[in-house]
Tab-separated table of C-alpha atoms and ligand atoms in Angstrom:
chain	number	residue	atom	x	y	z
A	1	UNK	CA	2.802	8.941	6.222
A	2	UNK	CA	0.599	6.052	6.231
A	3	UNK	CA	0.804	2.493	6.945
A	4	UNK	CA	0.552	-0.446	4.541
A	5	UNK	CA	-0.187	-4.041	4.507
A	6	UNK	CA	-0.659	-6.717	1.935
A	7	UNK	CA	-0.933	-10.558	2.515
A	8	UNK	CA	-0.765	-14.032	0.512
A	9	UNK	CA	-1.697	-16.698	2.032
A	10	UNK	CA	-4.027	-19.818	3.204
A	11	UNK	CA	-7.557	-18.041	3.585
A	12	UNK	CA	-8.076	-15.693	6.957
A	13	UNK	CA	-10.396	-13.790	8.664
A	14	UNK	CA	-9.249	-10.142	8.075
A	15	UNK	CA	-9.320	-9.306	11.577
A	16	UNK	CA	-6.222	-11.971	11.740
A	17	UNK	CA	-4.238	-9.332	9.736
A	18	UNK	CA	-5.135	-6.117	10.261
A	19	UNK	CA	-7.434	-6.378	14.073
A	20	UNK	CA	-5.723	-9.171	16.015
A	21	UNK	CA	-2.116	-8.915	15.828
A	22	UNK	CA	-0.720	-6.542	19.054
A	23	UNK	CA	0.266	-4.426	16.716
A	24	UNK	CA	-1.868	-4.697	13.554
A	25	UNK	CA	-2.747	-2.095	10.898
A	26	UNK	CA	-5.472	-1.073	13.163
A	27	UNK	CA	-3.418	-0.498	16.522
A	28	UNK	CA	-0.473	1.416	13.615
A	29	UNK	CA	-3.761	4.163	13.390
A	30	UNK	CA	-3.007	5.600	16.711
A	31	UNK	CA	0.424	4.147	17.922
A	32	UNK	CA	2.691	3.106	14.783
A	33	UNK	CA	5.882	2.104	15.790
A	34	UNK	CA	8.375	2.368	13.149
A	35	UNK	CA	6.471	4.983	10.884
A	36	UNK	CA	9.113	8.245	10.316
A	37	UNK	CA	6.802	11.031	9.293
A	38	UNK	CA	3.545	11.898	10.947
A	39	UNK	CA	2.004	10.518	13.785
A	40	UNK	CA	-1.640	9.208	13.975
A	41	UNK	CA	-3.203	7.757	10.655
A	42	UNK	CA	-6.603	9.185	11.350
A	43	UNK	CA	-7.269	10.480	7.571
A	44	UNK	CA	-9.219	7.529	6.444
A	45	UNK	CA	-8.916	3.545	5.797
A	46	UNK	CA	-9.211	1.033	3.404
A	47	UNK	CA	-9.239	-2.152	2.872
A	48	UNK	CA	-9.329	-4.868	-0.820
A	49	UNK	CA	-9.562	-8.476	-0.698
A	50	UNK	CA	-10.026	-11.227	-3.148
A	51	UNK	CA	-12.748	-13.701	-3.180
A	52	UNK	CA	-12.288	-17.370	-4.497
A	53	UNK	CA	-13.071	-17.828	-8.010
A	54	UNK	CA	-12.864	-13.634	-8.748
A	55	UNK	CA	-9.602	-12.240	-9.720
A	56	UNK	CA	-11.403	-8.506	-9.012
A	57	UNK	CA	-10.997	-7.438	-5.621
A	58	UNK	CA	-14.067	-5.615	-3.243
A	59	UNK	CA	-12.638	-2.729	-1.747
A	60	UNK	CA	-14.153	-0.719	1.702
A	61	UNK	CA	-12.826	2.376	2.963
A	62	UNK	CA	-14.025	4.434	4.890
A	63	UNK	CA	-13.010	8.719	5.139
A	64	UNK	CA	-12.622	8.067	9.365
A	65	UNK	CA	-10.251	6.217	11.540
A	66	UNK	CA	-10.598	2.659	11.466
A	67	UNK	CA	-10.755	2.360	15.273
A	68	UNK	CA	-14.238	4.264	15.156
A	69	UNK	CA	-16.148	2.080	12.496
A	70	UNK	CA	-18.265	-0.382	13.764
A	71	UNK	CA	-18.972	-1.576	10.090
A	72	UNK	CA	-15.216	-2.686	9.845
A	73	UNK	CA	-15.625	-4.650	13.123
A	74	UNK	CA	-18.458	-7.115	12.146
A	75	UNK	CA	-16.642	-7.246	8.390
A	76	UNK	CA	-12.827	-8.368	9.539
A	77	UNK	CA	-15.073	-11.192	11.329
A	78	UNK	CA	-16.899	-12.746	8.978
A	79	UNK	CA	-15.109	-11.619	5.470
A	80	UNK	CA	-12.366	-14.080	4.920
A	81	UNK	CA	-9.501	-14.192	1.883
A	82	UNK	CA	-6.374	-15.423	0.954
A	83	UNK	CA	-5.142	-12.101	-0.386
A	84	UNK	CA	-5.613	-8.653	0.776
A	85	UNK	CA	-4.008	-5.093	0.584
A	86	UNK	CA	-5.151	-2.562	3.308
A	87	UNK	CA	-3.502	0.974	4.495
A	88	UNK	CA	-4.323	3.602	7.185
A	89	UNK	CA	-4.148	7.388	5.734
A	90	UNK	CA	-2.522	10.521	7.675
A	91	UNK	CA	-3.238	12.828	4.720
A	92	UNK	CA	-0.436	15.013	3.485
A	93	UNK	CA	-2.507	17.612	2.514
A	94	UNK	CA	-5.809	18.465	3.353
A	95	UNK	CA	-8.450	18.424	0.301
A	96	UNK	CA	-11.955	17.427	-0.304
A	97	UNK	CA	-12.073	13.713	-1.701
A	98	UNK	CA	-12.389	11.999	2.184
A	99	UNK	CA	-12.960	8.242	1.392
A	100	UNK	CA	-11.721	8.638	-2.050
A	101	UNK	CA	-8.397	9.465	-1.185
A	102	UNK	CA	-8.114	6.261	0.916
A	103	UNK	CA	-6.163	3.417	-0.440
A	104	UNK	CA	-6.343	1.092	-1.820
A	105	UNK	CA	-6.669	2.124	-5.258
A	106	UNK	CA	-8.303	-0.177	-7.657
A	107	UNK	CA	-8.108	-1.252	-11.421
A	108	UNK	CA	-9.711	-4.332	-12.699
A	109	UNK	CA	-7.379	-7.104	-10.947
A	110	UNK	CA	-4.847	-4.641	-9.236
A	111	UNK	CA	-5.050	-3.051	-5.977
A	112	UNK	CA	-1.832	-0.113	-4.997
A	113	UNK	CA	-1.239	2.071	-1.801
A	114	UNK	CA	1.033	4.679	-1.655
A	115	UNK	CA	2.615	5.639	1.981
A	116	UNK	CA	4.733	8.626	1.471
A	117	UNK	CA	4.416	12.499	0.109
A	118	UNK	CA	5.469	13.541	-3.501
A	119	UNK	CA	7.487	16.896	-2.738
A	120	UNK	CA	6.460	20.051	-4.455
A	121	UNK	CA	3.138	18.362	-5.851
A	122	UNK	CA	0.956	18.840	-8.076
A	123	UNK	CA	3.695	21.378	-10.075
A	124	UNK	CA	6.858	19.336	-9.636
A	125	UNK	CA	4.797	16.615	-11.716
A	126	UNK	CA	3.813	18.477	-14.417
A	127	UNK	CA	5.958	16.827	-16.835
A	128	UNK	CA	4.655	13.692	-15.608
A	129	UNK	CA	1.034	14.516	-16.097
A	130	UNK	CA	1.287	15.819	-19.737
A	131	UNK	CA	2.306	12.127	-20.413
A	132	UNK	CA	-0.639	10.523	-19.588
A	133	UNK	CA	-3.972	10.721	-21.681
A	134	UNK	CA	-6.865	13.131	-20.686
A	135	UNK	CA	-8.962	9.716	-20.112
A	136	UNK	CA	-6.638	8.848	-17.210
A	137	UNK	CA	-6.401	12.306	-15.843
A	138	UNK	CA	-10.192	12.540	-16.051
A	139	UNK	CA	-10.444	9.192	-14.524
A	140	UNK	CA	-7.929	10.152	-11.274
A	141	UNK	CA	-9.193	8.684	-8.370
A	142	UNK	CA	-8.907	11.650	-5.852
A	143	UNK	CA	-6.782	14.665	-5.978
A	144	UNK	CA	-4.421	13.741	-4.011
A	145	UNK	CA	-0.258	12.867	-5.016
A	146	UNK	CA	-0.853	9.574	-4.480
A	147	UNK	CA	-3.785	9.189	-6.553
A	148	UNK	CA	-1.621	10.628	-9.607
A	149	UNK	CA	1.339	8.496	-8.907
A	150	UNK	CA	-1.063	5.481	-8.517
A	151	UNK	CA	-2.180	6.882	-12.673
A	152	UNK	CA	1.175	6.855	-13.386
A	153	UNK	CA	1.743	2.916	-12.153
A	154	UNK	CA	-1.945	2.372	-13.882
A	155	UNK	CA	-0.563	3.740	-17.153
A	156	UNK	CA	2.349	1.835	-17.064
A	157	UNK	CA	0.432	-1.544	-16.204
A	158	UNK	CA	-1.846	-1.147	-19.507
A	159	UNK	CA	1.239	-0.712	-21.294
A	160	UNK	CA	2.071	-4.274	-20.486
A	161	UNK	CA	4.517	-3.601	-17.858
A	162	UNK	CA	4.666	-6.512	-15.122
A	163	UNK	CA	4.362	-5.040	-11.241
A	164	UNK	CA	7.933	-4.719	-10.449
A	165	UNK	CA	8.598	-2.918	-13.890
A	166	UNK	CA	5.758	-0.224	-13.219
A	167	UNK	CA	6.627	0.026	-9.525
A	168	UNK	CA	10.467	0.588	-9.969
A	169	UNK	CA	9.918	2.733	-13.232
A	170	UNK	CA	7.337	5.301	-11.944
A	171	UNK	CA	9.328	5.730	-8.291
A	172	UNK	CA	12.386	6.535	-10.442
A	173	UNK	CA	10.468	9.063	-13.023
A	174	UNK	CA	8.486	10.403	-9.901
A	175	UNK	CA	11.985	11.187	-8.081
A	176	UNK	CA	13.938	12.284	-10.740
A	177	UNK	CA	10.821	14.969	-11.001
A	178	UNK	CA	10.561	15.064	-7.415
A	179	UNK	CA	13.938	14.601	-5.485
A	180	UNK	CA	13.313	14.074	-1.930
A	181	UNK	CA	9.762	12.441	-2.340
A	182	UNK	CA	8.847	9.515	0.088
A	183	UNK	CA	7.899	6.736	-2.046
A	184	UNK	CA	6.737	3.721	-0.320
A	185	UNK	CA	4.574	1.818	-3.047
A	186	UNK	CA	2.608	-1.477	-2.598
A	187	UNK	CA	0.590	-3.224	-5.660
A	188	UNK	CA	-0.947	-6.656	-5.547
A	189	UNK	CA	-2.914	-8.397	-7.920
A	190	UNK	CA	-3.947	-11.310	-5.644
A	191	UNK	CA	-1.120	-13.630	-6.223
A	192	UNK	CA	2.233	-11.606	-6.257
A	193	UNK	CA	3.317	-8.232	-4.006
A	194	UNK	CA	5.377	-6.013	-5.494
A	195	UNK	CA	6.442	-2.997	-3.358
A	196	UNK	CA	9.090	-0.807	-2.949
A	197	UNK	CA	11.116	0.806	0.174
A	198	UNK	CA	11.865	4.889	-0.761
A	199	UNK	CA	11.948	6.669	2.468
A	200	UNK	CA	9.803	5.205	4.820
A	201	UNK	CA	10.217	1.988	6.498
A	202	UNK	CA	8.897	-1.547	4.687
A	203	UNK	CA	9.145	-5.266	6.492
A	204	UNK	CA	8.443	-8.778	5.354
A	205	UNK	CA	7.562	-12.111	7.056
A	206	UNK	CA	7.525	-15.267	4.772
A	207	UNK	CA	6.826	-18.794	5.030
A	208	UNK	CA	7.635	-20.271	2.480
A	209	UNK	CA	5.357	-22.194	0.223
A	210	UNK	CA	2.967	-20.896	2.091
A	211	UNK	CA	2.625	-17.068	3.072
A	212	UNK	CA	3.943	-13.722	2.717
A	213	UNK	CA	2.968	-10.174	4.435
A	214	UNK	CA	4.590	-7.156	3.407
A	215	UNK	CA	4.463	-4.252	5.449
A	216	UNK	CA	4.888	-0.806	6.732
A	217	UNK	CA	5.898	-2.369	9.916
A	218	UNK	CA	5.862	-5.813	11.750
A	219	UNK	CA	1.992	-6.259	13.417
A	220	UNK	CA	4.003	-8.321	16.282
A	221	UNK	CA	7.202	-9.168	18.058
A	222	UNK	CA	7.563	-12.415	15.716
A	223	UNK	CA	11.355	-12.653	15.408
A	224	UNK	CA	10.955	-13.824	11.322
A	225	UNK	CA	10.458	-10.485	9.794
A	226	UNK	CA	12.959	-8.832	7.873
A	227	UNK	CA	13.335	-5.020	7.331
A	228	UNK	CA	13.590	-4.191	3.825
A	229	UNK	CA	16.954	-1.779	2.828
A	230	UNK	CA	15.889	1.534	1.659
A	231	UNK	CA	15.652	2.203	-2.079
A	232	UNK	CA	14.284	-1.240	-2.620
A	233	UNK	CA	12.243	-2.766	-5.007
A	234	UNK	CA	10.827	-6.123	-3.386
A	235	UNK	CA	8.693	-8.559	-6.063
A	236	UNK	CA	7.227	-11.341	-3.555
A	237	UNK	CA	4.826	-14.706	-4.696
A	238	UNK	CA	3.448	-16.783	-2.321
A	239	UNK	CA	6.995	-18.685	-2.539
A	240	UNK	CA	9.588	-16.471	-2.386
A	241	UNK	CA	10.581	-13.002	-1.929
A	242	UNK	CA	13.048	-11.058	-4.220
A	243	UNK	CA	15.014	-7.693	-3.045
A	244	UNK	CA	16.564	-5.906	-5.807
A	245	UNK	CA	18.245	-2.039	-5.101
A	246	UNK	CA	16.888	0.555	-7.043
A	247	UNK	CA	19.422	3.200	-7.953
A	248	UNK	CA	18.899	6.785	-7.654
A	249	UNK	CA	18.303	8.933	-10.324
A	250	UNK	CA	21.273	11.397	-10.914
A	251	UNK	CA	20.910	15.052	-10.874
B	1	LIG	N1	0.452	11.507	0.432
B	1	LIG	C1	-0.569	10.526	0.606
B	1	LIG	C2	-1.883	11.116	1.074
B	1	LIG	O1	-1.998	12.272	1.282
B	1	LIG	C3	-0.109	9.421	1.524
B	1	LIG	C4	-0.055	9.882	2.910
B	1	LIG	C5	0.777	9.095	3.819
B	1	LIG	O2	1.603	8.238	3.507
B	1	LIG	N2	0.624	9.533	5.007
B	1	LIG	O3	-2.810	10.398	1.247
């Protein structure tokens, strides 16, 4: 499993998020606390942020661990935004697409991270990927589950759907396919965060008015962030924070 963050809020130097915290995203590559499958998220980084006045994220990543690039050092310094998605990888499977395979993932405003394994993939999704156009399957960003389930949520988003709509929709279709996937999703477009909890652990910390981080797991001892209940779809703004359950699909 990987770790996750995303962030809304007054404008920060990245390294406030993900390097400074005791127990940021980078310190979760090597010791995670709370993460329930794997161990060290060594597979690869990434990171997206939004820029003032540009509703289309930049992206790095990187096919390493975070704690080893030097280029992510000087960047977390001096790159500063007021809305950002980044995840550590600990690949499920081992294949050839390196950096990427690293989330985020990226279309036009959105950015989406995926910590979790689809069971039985690529097969148990057949059904799944017959439903989407060639153009999308062509246009996969790695070969990886996530990748695919990230089409799926892209589909869905062209279709109109709002974030918590494609979110909650495609982890329902994805375990009614796929019972006993992990299915941690995260989407922002730069001023909401839709995510939800399926099998793996996801926290929150809002002020607000003012701020919210959603998360794999808390990047300190702070005593304001909430764990989110499994099967839970949270839709967060920069005001408030919304927890709805999601129901699992019957057999
Ligand atoms: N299954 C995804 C991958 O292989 C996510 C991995 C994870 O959550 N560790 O990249």
């Amino acid at each position: 499993m990987c770790r996750h963050v995303a962030y809304l809020g007054p404008e920060v130097q990245l390294r406030t998020l993900l390097r400074d915290p005791p127990h940021a995203l980078h310190r979760q590559s090597w010791a995670p606390r709370r993460q329930k499958h794997g161990t060290v998220n060594a597979d690869g980084f990434g990171v997206g942020w939004y820029a003032p006045g540009d509703p289309v994220p930049a992206r790095y990543r990187r096919p390493g661990p975070i704690w080893a690039d030097l280029g992510f050092t000087d960047l977390s310094r001096v790159v500063r935004t007021s809305a950002l998605l980044a995840a550590v990888r600990d690949a499920t499977a081992p294949g050839p697409d390196q950096e990427a395979a690293a989330a985020p993932f990226a279309s036009e405003r959105w950015l989406f991270s995926h910590n979790g394994a689809v069971r039985g993939w690529p097969g148990s999704l057949s059904a799944l990927v017959d439903s989407l156009p060639p153009a999308e399957l062509l246009t996969l960003e790695a070969r990886n589950d996530s990748a695919l389930v990230w089409a799926l949520v892209r589909h869905r988003l062209a279709d109109g759907d709002d974030g918590p709509t494609a979110l909650a929709d495609t982890v329902l279709e994805v375990a009614e396919a796929a019972p006993t996937s992990r299915l941690n999703l995260l989407l922002t477009d730069g001023e909401t965060i839709t995510a939800t909890a399926w099998g793996d652990t996801l926290w929150y910390r809002s002020e607000p008015g003012r701020s919210t981080v959603v998360a794999s797991e808390p990047y300190d001892d702070d005593p304001y962030w909430c764990e989110v209940p499994d099967r839970t779809l949270l839709a967060a703004s920069r005001t408030d924070v919304l927890l709805t359950p999601l129901k699992e699909p019957t057999a």
